[in-house]
N, CA, C and O atoms as a DFTB+ gen file, in Angstrom:
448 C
 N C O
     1  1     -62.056     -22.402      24.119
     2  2     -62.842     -21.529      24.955
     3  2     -64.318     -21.810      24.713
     4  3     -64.767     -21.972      23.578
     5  1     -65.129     -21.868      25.925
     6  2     -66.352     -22.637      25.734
     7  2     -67.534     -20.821      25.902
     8  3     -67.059     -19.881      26.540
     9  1     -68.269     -20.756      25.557
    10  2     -69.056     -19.165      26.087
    11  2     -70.288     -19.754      25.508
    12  3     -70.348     -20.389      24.455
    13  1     -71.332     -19.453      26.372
    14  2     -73.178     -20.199      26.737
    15  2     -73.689     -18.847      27.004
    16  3     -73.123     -17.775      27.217
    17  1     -74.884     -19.193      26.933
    18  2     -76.002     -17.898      27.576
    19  2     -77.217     -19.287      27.881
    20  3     -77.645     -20.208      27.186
    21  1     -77.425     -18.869      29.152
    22  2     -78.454     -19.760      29.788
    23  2     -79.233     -18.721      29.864
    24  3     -78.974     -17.550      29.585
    25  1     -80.997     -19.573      30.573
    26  2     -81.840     -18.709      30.905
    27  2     -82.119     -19.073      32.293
    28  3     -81.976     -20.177      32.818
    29  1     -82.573     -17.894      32.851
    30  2     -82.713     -17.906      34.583
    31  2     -84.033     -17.468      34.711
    32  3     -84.600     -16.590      34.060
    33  1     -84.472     -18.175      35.624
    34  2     -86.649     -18.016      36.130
    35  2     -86.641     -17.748      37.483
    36  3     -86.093     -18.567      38.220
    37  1     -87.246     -16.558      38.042
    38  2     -86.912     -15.896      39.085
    39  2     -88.463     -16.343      39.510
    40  3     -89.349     -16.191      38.669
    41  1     -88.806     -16.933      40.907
    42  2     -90.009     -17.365      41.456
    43  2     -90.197     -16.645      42.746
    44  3     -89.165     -16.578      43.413
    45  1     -91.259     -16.086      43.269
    46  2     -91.509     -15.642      44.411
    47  2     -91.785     -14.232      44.901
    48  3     -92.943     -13.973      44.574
    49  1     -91.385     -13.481      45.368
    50  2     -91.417     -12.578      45.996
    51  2     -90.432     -11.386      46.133
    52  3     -89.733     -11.372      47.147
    53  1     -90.307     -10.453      45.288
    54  2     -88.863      -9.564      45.862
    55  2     -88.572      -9.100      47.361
    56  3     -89.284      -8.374      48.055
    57  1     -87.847      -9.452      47.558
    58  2     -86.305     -10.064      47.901
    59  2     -85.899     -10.829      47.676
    60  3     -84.822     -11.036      47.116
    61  1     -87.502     -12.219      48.477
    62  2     -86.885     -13.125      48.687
    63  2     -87.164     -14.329      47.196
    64  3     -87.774     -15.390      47.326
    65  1     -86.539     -13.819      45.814
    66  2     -86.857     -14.987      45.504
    67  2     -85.888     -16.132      44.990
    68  3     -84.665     -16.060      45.115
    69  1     -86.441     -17.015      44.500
    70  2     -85.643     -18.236      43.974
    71  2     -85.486     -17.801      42.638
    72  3     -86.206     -17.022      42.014
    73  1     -84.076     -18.615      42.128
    74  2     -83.527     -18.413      41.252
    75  2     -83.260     -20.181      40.232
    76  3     -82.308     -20.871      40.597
    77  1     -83.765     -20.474      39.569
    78  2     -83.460     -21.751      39.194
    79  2     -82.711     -21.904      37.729
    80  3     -83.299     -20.963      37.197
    81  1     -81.933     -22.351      36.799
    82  2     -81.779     -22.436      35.280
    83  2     -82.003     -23.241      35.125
    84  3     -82.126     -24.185      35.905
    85  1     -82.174     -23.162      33.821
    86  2     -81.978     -24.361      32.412
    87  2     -80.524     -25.219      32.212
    88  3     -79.412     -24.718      32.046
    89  1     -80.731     -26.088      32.252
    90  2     -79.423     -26.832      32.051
    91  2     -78.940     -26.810      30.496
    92  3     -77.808     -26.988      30.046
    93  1     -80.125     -26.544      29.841
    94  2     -79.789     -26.513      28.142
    95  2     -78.959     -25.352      28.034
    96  3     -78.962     -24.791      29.130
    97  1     -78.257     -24.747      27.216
    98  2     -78.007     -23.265      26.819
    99  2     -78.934     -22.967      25.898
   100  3     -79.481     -23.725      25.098
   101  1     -79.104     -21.579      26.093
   102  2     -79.977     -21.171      24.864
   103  2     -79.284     -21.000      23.910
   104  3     -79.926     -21.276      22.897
   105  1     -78.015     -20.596      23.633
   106  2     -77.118     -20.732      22.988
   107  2     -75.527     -21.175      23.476
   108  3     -75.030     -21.010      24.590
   109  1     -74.935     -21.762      22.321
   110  2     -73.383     -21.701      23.140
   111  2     -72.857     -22.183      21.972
   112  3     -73.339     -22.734      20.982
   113  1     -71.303     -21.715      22.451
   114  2     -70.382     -21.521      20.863
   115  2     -68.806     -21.866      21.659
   116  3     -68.110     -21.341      22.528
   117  1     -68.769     -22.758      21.003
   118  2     -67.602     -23.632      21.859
   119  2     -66.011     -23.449      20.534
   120  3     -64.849     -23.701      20.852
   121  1     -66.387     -23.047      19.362
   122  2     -65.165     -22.873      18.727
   123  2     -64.138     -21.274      19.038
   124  3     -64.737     -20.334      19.559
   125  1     -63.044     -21.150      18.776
   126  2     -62.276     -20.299      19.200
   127  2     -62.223     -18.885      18.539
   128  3     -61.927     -17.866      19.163
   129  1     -62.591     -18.934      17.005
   130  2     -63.221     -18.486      16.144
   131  2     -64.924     -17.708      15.430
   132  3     -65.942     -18.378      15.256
   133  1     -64.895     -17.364      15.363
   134  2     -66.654     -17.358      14.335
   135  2     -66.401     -18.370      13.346
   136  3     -67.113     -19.361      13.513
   137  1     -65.441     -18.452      12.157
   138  2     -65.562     -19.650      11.276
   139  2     -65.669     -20.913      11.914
   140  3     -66.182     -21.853      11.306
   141  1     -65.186     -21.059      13.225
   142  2     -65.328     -22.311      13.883
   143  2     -66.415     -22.842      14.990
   144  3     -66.669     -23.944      15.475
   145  1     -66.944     -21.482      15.153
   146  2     -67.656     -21.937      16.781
   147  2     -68.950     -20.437      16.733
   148  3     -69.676     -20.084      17.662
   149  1     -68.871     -19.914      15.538
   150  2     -70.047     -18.670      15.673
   151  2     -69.825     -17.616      16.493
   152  3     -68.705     -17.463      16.981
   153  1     -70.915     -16.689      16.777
   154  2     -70.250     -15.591      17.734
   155  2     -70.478     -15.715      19.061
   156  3     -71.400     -16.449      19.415
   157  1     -69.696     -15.033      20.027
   158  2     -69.427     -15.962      21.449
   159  2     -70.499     -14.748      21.767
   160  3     -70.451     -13.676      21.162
   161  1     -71.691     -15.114      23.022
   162  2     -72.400     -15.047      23.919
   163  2     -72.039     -14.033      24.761
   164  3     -72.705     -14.279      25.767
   165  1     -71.225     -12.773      25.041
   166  2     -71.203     -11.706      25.452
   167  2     -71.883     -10.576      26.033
   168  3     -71.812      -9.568      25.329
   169  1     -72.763     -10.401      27.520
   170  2     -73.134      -9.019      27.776
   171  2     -74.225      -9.291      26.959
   172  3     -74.343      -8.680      25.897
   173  1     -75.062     -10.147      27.316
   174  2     -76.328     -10.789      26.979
   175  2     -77.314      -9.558      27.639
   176  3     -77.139      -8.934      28.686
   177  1     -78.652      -9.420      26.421
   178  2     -79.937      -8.450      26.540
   179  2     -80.528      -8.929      25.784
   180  3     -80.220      -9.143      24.611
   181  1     -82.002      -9.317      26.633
   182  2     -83.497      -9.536      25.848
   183  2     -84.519      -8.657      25.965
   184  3     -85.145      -8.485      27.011
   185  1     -84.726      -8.077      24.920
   186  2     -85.809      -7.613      24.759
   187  2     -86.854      -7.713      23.733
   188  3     -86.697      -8.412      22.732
   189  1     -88.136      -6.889      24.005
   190  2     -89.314      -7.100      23.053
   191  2     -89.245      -6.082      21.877
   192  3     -88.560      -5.091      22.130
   193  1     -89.716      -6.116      20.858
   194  2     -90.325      -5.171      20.305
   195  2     -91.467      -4.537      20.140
   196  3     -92.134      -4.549      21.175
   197  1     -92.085      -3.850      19.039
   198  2     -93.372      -2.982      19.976
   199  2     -94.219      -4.024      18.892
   200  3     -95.313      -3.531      18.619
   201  1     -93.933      -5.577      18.090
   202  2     -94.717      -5.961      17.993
   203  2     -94.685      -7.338      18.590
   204  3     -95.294      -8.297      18.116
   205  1     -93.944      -7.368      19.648
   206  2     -94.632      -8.293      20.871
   207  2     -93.148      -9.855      20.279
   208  3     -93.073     -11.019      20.671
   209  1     -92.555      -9.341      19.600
   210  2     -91.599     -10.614      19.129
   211  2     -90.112      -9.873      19.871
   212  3     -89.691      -8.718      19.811
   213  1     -89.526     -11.211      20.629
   214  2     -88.461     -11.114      21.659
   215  2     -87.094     -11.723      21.101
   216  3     -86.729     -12.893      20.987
   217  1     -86.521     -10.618      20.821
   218  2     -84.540     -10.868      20.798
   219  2     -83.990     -10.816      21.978
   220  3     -84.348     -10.429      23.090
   221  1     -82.651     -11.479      21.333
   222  2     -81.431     -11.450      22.333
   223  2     -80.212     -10.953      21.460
   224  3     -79.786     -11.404      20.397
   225  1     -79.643      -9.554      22.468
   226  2     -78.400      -9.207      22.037
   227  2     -77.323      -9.352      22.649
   228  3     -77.289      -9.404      23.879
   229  1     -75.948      -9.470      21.669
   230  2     -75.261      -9.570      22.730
   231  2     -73.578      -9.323      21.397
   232  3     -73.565      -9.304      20.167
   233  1     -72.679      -9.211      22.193
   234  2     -71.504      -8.617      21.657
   235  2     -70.504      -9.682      21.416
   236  3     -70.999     -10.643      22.005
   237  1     -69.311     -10.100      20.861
   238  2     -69.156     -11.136      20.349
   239  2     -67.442     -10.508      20.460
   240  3     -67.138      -9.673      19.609
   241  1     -66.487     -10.869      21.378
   242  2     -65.581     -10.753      21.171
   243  2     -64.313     -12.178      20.335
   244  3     -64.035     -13.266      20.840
   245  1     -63.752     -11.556      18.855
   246  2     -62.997     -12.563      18.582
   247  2     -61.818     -12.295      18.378
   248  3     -61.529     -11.172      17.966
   249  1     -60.902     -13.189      18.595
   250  2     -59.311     -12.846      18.609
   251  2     -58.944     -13.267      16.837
   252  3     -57.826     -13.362      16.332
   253  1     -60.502     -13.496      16.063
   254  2     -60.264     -12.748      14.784
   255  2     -60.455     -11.810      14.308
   256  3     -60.275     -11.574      13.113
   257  1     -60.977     -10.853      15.358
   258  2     -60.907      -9.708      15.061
   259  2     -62.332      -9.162      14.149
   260  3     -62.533      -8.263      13.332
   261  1     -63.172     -10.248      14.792
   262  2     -64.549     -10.561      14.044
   263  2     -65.335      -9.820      15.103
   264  3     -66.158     -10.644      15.502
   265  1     -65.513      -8.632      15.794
   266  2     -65.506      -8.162      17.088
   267  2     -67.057      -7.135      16.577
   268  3     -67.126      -6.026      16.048
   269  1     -68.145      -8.109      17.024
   270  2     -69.293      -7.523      16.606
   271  2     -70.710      -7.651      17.519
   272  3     -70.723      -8.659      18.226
   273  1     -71.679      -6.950      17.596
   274  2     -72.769      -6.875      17.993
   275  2     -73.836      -7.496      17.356
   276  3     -74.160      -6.955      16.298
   277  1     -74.368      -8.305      17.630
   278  2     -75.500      -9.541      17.102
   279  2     -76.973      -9.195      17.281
   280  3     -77.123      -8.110      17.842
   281  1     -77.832      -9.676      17.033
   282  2     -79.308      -9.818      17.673
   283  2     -79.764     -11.358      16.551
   284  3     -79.388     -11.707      15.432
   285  1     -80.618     -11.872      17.441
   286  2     -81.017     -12.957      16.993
   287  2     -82.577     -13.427      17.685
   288  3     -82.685     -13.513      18.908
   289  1     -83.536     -13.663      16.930
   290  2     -84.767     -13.468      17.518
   291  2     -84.575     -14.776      18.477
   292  3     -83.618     -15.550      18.458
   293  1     -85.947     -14.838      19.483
   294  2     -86.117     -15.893      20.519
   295  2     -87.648     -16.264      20.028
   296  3     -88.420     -15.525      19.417
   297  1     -87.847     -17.492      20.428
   298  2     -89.301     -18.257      20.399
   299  2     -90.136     -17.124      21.611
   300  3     -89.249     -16.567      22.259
   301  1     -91.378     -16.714      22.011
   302  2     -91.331     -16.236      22.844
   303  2     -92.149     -17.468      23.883
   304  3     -92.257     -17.317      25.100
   305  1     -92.461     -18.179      23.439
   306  2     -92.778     -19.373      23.866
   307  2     -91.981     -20.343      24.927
   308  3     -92.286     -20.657      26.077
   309  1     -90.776     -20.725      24.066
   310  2     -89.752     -22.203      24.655
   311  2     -88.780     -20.520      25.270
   312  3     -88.150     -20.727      26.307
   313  1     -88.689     -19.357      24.832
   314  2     -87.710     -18.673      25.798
   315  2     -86.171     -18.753      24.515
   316  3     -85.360     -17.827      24.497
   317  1     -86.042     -19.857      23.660
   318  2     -85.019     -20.353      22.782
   319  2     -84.791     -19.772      21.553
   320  3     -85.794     -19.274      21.041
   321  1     -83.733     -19.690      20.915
   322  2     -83.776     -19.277      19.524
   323  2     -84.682     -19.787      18.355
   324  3     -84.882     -20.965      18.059
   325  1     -85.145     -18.771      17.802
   326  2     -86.018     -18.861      16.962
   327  2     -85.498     -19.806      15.731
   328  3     -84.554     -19.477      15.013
   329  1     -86.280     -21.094      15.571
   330  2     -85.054     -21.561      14.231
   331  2     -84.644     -22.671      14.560
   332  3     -84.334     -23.533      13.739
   333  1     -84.581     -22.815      15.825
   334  2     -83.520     -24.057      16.539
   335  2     -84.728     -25.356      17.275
   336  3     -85.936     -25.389      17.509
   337  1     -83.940     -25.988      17.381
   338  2     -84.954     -27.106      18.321
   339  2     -85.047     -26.882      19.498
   340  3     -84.106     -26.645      20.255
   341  1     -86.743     -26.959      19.906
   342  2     -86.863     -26.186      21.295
   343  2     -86.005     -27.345      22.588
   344  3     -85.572     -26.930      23.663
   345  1     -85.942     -28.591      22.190
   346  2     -85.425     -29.235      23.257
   347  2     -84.163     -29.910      22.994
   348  3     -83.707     -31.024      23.251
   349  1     -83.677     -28.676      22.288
   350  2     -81.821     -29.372      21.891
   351  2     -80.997     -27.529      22.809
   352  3     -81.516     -26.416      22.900
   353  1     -80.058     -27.870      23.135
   354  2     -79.152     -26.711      23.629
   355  2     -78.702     -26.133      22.003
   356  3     -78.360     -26.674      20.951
   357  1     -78.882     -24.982      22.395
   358  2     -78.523     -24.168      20.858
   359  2     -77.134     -23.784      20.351
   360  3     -76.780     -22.649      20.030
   361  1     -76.510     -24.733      20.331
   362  2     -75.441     -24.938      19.646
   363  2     -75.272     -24.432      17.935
   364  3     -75.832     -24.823      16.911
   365  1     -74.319     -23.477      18.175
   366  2     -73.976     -22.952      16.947
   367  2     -73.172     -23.928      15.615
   368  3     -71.991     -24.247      15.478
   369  1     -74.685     -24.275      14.556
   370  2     -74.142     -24.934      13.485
   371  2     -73.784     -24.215      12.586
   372  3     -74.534     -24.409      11.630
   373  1     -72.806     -23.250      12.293
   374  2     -72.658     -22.568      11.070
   375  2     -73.808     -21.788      10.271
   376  3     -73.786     -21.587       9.057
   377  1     -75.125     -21.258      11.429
   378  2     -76.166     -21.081      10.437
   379  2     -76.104     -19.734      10.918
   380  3     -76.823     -19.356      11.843
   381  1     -75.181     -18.899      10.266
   382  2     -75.420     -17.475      10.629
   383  2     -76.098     -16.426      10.164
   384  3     -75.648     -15.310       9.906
   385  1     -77.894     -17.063      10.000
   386  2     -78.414     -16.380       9.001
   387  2     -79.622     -16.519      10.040
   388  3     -80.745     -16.171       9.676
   389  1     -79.404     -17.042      11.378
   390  2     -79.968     -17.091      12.721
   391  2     -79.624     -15.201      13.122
   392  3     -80.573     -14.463      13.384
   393  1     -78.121     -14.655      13.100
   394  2     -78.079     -13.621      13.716
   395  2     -77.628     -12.601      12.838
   396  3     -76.951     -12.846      11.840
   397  1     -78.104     -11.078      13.299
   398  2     -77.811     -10.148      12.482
   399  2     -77.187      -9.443      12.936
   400  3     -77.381      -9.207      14.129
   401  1     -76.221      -8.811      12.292
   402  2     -74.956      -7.803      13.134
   403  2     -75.451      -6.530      12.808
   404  3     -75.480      -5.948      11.724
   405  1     -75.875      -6.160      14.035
   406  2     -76.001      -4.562      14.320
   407  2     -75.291      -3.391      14.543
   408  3     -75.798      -2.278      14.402
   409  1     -73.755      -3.649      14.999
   410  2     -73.057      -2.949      14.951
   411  2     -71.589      -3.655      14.933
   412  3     -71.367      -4.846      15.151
   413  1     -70.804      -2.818      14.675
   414  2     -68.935      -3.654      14.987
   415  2     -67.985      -3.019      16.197
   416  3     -66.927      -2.393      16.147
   417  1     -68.951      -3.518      17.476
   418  2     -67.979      -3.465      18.749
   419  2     -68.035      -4.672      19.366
   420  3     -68.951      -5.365      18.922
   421  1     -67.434      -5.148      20.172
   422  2     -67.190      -6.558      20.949
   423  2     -68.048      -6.464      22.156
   424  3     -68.244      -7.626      22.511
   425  1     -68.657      -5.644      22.960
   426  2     -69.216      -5.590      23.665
   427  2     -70.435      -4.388      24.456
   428  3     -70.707      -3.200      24.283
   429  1     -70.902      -5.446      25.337
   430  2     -71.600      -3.822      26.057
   431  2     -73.272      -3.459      25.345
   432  3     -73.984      -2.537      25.741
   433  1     -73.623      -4.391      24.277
   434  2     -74.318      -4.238      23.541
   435  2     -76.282      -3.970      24.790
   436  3     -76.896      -4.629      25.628
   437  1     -76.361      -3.267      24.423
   438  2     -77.727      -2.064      25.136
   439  2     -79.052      -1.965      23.900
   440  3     -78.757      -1.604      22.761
   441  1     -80.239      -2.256      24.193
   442  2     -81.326      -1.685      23.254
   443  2     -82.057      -0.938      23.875
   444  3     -82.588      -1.448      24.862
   445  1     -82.307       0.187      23.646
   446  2     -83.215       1.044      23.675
   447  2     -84.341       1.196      23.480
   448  3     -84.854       2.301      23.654
């Protein structure tokens, strides 16, 4: 099972605007597992904090039962995970010291 989070750049005008992505992922986790493939990309949310530095959350369903809520900062710059190479797709190497578990549900994950 393959699960990505791309980023999308909205240009123009509301209604009418354009919609273009990134072909990179900002992240993606291609193992079946967390020991194998990290936590899967779920019900994706970015937001700021009130000192101007930008996460992404998101909920992580695993059929190990590893069923958790993440946050992991972003460059606010490249848009990319903080940590990672801005011009590599952010492929999960076992470095889970990239994300912090905020809570233990699989999804739905909301910041306030």
């Amino acid at each position: 099972m393959f699960m990505g989070m791309y980023r999308a750049t909205a240009t123009g005008t509301w209604p009418n605007q354009t919609w273009t992505m990134d072909p990179r992922p900002v992240y993606f986790s291609d193992g079946f597992t967390w020991e194998l493939g990290g936590p899967r990309a779920v019900d994706a949310q970015v937001w700021d904090d009130q000192d101007g530095k930008r996460y992404v959350t998101f909920g992580s369903w695993d059929p190990a039962d590893r069923n958790v809520i993440v946050t992991a900062e972003l460059d606010t710059t490249t848009g990319r995970l903080a940590g990672l190479p801005a011009d590599e797709p952010g492929y999960y190497f076992g470095n889970e010291s990239l994300f912090q578990t905020i809570a233990t549900f699989g999804e739905a994950a909301t910041i306030y």
